XYZ file of C-alpha atoms in Angstrom:
349
model
C -17.405 -13.013 104.914
C -15.723 -15.130 102.450
C -18.628 -15.357 100.408
C -19.300 -11.341 100.178
C -15.320 -11.065 99.676
C -15.912 -13.506 96.473
C -18.401 -11.600 94.995
C -16.810 -8.027 95.490
C -13.831 -10.284 94.134
C -15.967 -11.066 91.188
C -17.250 -7.020 90.403
C -14.125 -6.043 90.212
C -13.207 -8.561 87.540
C -16.134 -7.555 85.276
C -15.074 -4.049 85.817
C -11.853 -4.462 85.139
C -12.536 -5.826 82.251
C -15.051 -3.214 80.689
C -12.393 -0.670 81.896
C -9.623 -2.298 81.099
C -10.869 -2.838 77.242
C -11.214 0.920 77.539
C -8.012 1.873 78.714
C -6.350 -1.104 75.654
C -8.639 0.962 73.302
C -6.664 3.916 74.037
C -3.529 2.681 74.218
C -4.010 1.919 70.452
C -1.728 4.222 68.289
C -3.346 6.856 66.085
C -2.642 6.003 63.222
C -3.844 2.485 63.331
C -7.062 4.143 64.990
C -7.650 6.705 61.709
C -7.412 3.458 59.131
C -9.602 1.509 61.167
C -12.313 4.173 61.296
C -11.546 4.844 56.889
C -12.292 1.142 56.731
C -15.801 1.457 58.818
C -16.483 4.452 57.032
C -15.882 2.867 53.617
C -18.076 -0.218 54.678
C -20.680 1.818 55.539
C -20.689 3.927 52.642
C -20.507 1.467 50.039
C -23.598 0.185 51.735
C -25.190 3.409 51.331
C -24.625 3.196 47.677
C -27.570 2.709 45.215
C -27.822 -0.121 42.819
C -26.218 1.816 39.626
C -23.157 3.305 42.208
C -24.994 6.968 43.224
C -24.478 8.279 46.404
C -28.169 8.425 47.882
C -27.779 12.215 48.391
C -27.741 12.333 44.238
C -31.131 13.412 42.744
C -32.438 11.451 39.378
C -31.368 14.226 37.325
C -27.708 14.352 38.772
C -27.971 10.772 38.452
C -28.474 10.859 34.674
C -26.505 13.822 33.797
C -23.619 12.004 35.421
C -24.350 9.002 33.056
C -24.601 10.661 29.997
C -21.467 12.596 30.486
C -19.277 9.639 31.001
C -21.510 8.135 27.593
C -19.950 11.182 26.107
C -16.638 11.043 27.103
C -16.209 7.718 26.185
C -17.653 8.340 23.069
C -14.934 11.062 22.463
C -12.640 8.756 23.522
C -13.532 6.128 21.062
C -13.810 8.984 17.837
C -10.352 9.665 18.539
C -9.233 6.353 18.396
C -10.772 5.520 15.539
C -9.025 8.921 13.657
C -5.845 7.806 14.791
C -6.734 4.177 12.973
C -8.114 6.144 9.505
C -5.279 8.216 9.917
C -2.926 5.462 10.316
C -4.918 3.674 7.250
C -4.036 6.232 4.782
C -0.333 6.199 5.798
C -0.125 2.776 4.741
C -1.561 3.415 1.459
C 0.729 6.719 0.656
C 3.373 4.487 1.520
C 2.432 1.108 -0.577
C 1.913 3.898 -3.567
C 4.724 5.508 -3.133
C 7.172 2.895 -2.816
C 5.353 0.723 -5.708
C 6.312 3.638 -7.691
C 9.653 3.450 -7.403
C 10.200 -0.134 -7.579
C 8.701 -0.260 -10.567
C 11.829 1.307 -12.362
C 14.110 -1.673 -11.009
C 12.839 -3.624 -13.781
C 12.070 -1.506 -15.620
C 15.810 -0.684 -16.266
C 17.042 -4.112 -15.592
C 19.014 -6.014 -17.877
C 17.389 -9.039 -18.308
C 13.787 -9.792 -18.924
C 14.250 -12.534 -21.641
C 17.510 -14.935 -21.018
C 17.248 -18.266 -23.016
C 20.229 -20.389 -23.621
C 20.611 -22.656 -27.210
C 22.515 -25.869 -28.562
C 23.125 -26.610 -31.540
C 26.098 -28.584 -33.430
C 26.508 -25.646 -35.737
C 27.276 -23.453 -32.042
C 29.401 -23.889 -29.158
C 27.430 -21.260 -26.768
C 24.857 -18.873 -27.817
C 22.846 -17.105 -25.219
C 20.415 -14.252 -25.491
C 18.907 -11.892 -22.950
C 16.827 -8.992 -23.842
C 15.833 -5.747 -22.074
C 13.346 -3.401 -22.533
C 15.784 -1.528 -25.038
C 18.320 -3.636 -25.843
C 19.726 -7.213 -26.479
C 22.763 -9.158 -25.931
C 23.794 -11.963 -27.835
C 26.650 -14.202 -26.785
C 27.797 -16.715 -29.142
C 30.941 -19.252 -29.564
C 31.228 -20.995 -33.221
C 32.268 -25.085 -32.798
C 35.371 -25.796 -34.276
C 34.124 -27.557 -37.825
C 34.652 -25.747 -40.777
C 31.833 -26.835 -42.394
C 29.573 -25.602 -39.274
C 32.006 -22.489 -38.246
C 30.929 -21.244 -41.998
C 27.587 -20.663 -40.913
C 28.125 -20.079 -37.948
C 30.414 -17.033 -38.765
C 28.453 -16.200 -41.641
C 24.897 -15.767 -40.352
C 24.900 -16.138 -36.251
C 27.785 -13.890 -35.374
C 26.757 -11.285 -37.265
C 23.715 -10.679 -34.377
C 26.838 -11.092 -31.670
C 27.032 -8.226 -28.948
C 25.059 -5.966 -27.398
C 22.314 -3.993 -29.887
C 19.562 -1.530 -29.033
C 16.612 -3.137 -29.975
C 15.693 -0.698 -33.069
C 18.862 -1.353 -34.282
C 18.453 -5.390 -33.716
C 15.503 -5.366 -35.564
C 16.579 -3.243 -38.682
C 19.645 -5.439 -38.990
C 17.206 -8.705 -38.600
C 15.377 -7.230 -41.327
C 18.057 -6.613 -43.565
C 19.050 -10.341 -43.507
C 15.805 -11.546 -45.407
C 17.469 -11.099 -48.840
C 19.612 -13.927 -47.026
C 17.137 -16.031 -45.564
C 13.879 -17.323 -46.621
C 10.547 -15.431 -45.544
C 10.712 -12.459 -42.767
C 10.246 -14.400 -39.389
C 13.833 -12.888 -37.643
C 12.356 -9.337 -39.033
C 8.873 -10.458 -37.517
C 10.209 -11.419 -34.187
C 12.266 -8.631 -33.576
C 9.761 -6.230 -34.622
C 7.390 -7.628 -32.331
C 9.596 -7.741 -29.194
C 10.485 -4.513 -30.009
C 6.978 -2.785 -30.189
C 5.836 -5.123 -27.401
C 8.897 -3.802 -25.036
C 7.722 0.012 -26.029
C 4.168 -0.451 -24.920
C 5.338 -2.500 -21.747
C 7.502 0.707 -20.673
C 5.078 3.175 -21.620
C 2.521 0.897 -19.155
C 5.256 1.013 -16.563
C 5.845 4.620 -16.827
C 2.095 5.708 -16.548
C 1.564 3.073 -13.509
C 4.388 5.218 -12.096
C 2.432 8.334 -12.445
C -0.721 7.496 -11.722
C 0.432 5.858 -8.422
C 2.291 9.212 -7.288
C -0.385 10.856 -8.166
C -3.159 8.841 -6.006
C -0.582 9.188 -3.551
C -1.051 13.419 -3.990
C -4.514 13.391 -3.814
C -4.931 10.815 -0.994
C -2.926 13.003 0.975
C -4.574 16.526 -0.089
C -7.966 15.075 1.127
C -6.859 13.702 4.550
C -4.798 16.641 5.688
C -6.154 19.650 3.595
C -9.865 19.497 1.890
C -11.339 16.327 2.576
C -13.868 16.986 -0.439
C -15.690 13.956 -2.138
C -13.967 14.762 -6.037
C -10.455 14.929 -4.655
C -11.546 11.362 -2.819
C -12.992 9.947 -6.293
C -9.836 10.887 -7.949
C -7.483 9.644 -5.774
C -9.366 6.117 -6.047
C -8.736 6.395 -9.763
C -5.399 7.039 -9.898
C -5.288 3.907 -7.730
C -7.149 1.834 -9.949
C -5.519 3.569 -13.009
C -1.651 2.537 -11.425
C -2.920 -1.083 -10.851
C -4.863 -1.564 -14.090
C -1.508 -0.009 -16.322
C 0.994 -2.029 -14.139
C -0.805 -5.598 -14.013
C -2.878 -5.485 -17.494
C 0.467 -4.210 -18.840
C 3.138 -7.292 -18.017
C -0.427 -9.504 -18.766
C -0.091 -8.119 -21.733
C 3.094 -8.241 -22.371
C 3.473 -11.931 -21.255
C 0.506 -13.622 -23.339
C 2.028 -11.657 -26.605
C 5.841 -12.126 -26.446
C 7.451 -12.279 -28.859
C 9.078 -16.057 -29.765
C 12.360 -14.991 -29.193
C 13.214 -18.655 -28.977
C 12.899 -19.488 -32.582
C 15.118 -16.313 -33.148
C 18.389 -18.272 -34.112
C 16.301 -20.908 -36.061
C 15.426 -18.044 -38.174
C 18.859 -16.804 -38.337
C 19.958 -20.558 -39.717
C 17.304 -21.715 -41.688
C 18.613 -21.586 -44.713
C 21.588 -24.198 -43.221
C 18.137 -26.026 -40.896
C 16.486 -26.808 -44.417
C 19.229 -27.493 -46.015
C 20.503 -30.147 -43.617
C 17.567 -31.342 -42.970
C 17.562 -29.320 -39.376
C 21.169 -30.587 -38.552
C 22.715 -27.090 -37.995
C 19.695 -25.850 -36.466
C 19.668 -24.011 -33.245
C 17.328 -25.074 -30.730
C 16.066 -23.293 -27.285
C 17.394 -25.501 -24.037
C 14.105 -26.242 -22.116
C 13.169 -24.063 -19.479
C 10.762 -20.836 -18.727
C 12.781 -17.733 -20.971
C 11.939 -15.196 -18.131
C 14.340 -13.456 -16.574
C 14.499 -11.793 -13.141
C 13.372 -8.415 -14.750
C 9.735 -10.407 -15.119
C 9.851 -12.096 -11.731
C 10.592 -8.666 -10.333
C 8.052 -6.941 -12.082
C 5.599 -9.760 -11.182
C 5.742 -9.121 -7.563
C 5.573 -5.130 -8.030
C 2.127 -5.438 -10.322
C 0.761 -7.746 -7.511
C 1.518 -5.420 -4.892
C 0.049 -2.808 -6.874
C -3.354 -4.700 -7.101
C -2.926 -5.260 -3.030
C -3.024 -1.285 -2.595
C -5.989 -1.230 -4.757
C -7.887 -4.010 -3.354
C -7.073 -2.689 0.154
C -8.915 0.909 -0.728
C -12.305 -0.516 -0.484
C -11.269 -2.504 2.872
C -9.130 0.100 4.910
C -10.162 3.579 3.316
C -12.916 5.056 5.243
C -14.306 8.518 4.705
C -12.784 11.766 6.142
C -15.311 12.739 9.282
C -15.044 16.706 8.317
C -16.051 15.515 4.824
C -19.851 17.048 5.234
C -18.188 20.211 7.235
C -15.598 20.465 4.130
C -18.408 20.244 1.267
C -20.817 23.154 3.364
C -17.468 25.406 3.573
C -16.770 24.670 -0.332
C -20.344 25.952 -1.051
C -19.844 28.849 1.079
C -16.822 30.247 -0.404
C -18.274 29.400 -3.318
C -21.428 31.854 -3.186
C -19.145 34.505 -1.902
C -16.969 34.449 -4.701
C -19.979 34.454 -6.928
C -21.493 37.239 -4.735
C -18.601 39.263 -5.009
C -18.198 38.932 -8.948
C -21.730 39.910 -8.949
C -20.896 43.542 -6.924
C -17.902 43.966 -8.907
C -19.842 43.785 -12.406
C -23.076 45.783 -10.444
C -20.418 48.306 -9.493
C -18.936 48.998 -12.932
C -22.807 50.021 -14.290
C -23.468 53.545 -14.832
C -24.856 54.791 -11.746
C -23.007 52.454 -9.290
C -23.950 49.643 -7.263
C -27.801 48.410 -8.008
C -29.404 48.373 -4.585
C -31.044 45.064 -4.124
């Protein structure tokens, strides 16, 4: 009786374990059951996918079409990003050309291209500042009556601010009192070189703005090869005028450090160079020369960036085709008008 009772109890425990698990599962909240079911289905779906991630019920043609569509979307996205990058390059080139054109105006109308101080027994202070249009001479004579005689008689004639043309005429008019024509030669050379440099800078600014207009018209209006070539030409011409004009002016610069010596060469020769005025050691360049050097370097940089950054417009071939069709249409209209003006009306082709 005891063994039978124990066996029944054991069977009851097993039945209770199975039924208890079922009852326990029924006691789980519905939200958790759905989450567990979704996770199980997701694992089964991952196992059913093929090597390329395609679903098992897809055919090979559908898989290829899906991959082709993905490649097309990625290609379109890449082309869009490339176009944005090229447009940013165009904006940078246009901005740089415009800024350089206006920055070049600052040294053009600046007051100090050459700045040279001088010392000598005949003068107390002598400074010469030369711009592209004017020359400013600041002189103060000494206290010795003999030195003051030469200082006030010769050097002070150039004191003050004069236009380069007037200074040239004034220096050339004093050659009747001085042997040779060194002062006239220096002032004449300075006048013509500064005039040439001014013309080169004006051309550089104009060419730079023309390049910006052609480049903007090419990118935003008509991406034709001729317009692109003209834009490149104007960018190169502006850099050539700015860099070449400044370099030529610097290499052929008039020796203005010899100008006071030319004014006093009579006194220097008579007194064994005792009263000759000599320049203070140091570079004679003023702030305008340094600023123009920076701007000229920027001009050269903007032209060198052209082959490194610039890429033709993606619709250039389409624009060429449209231009050819438009030209043919115009020619056909002209031909039709000419034929309509003949006796008997238009000629049937």
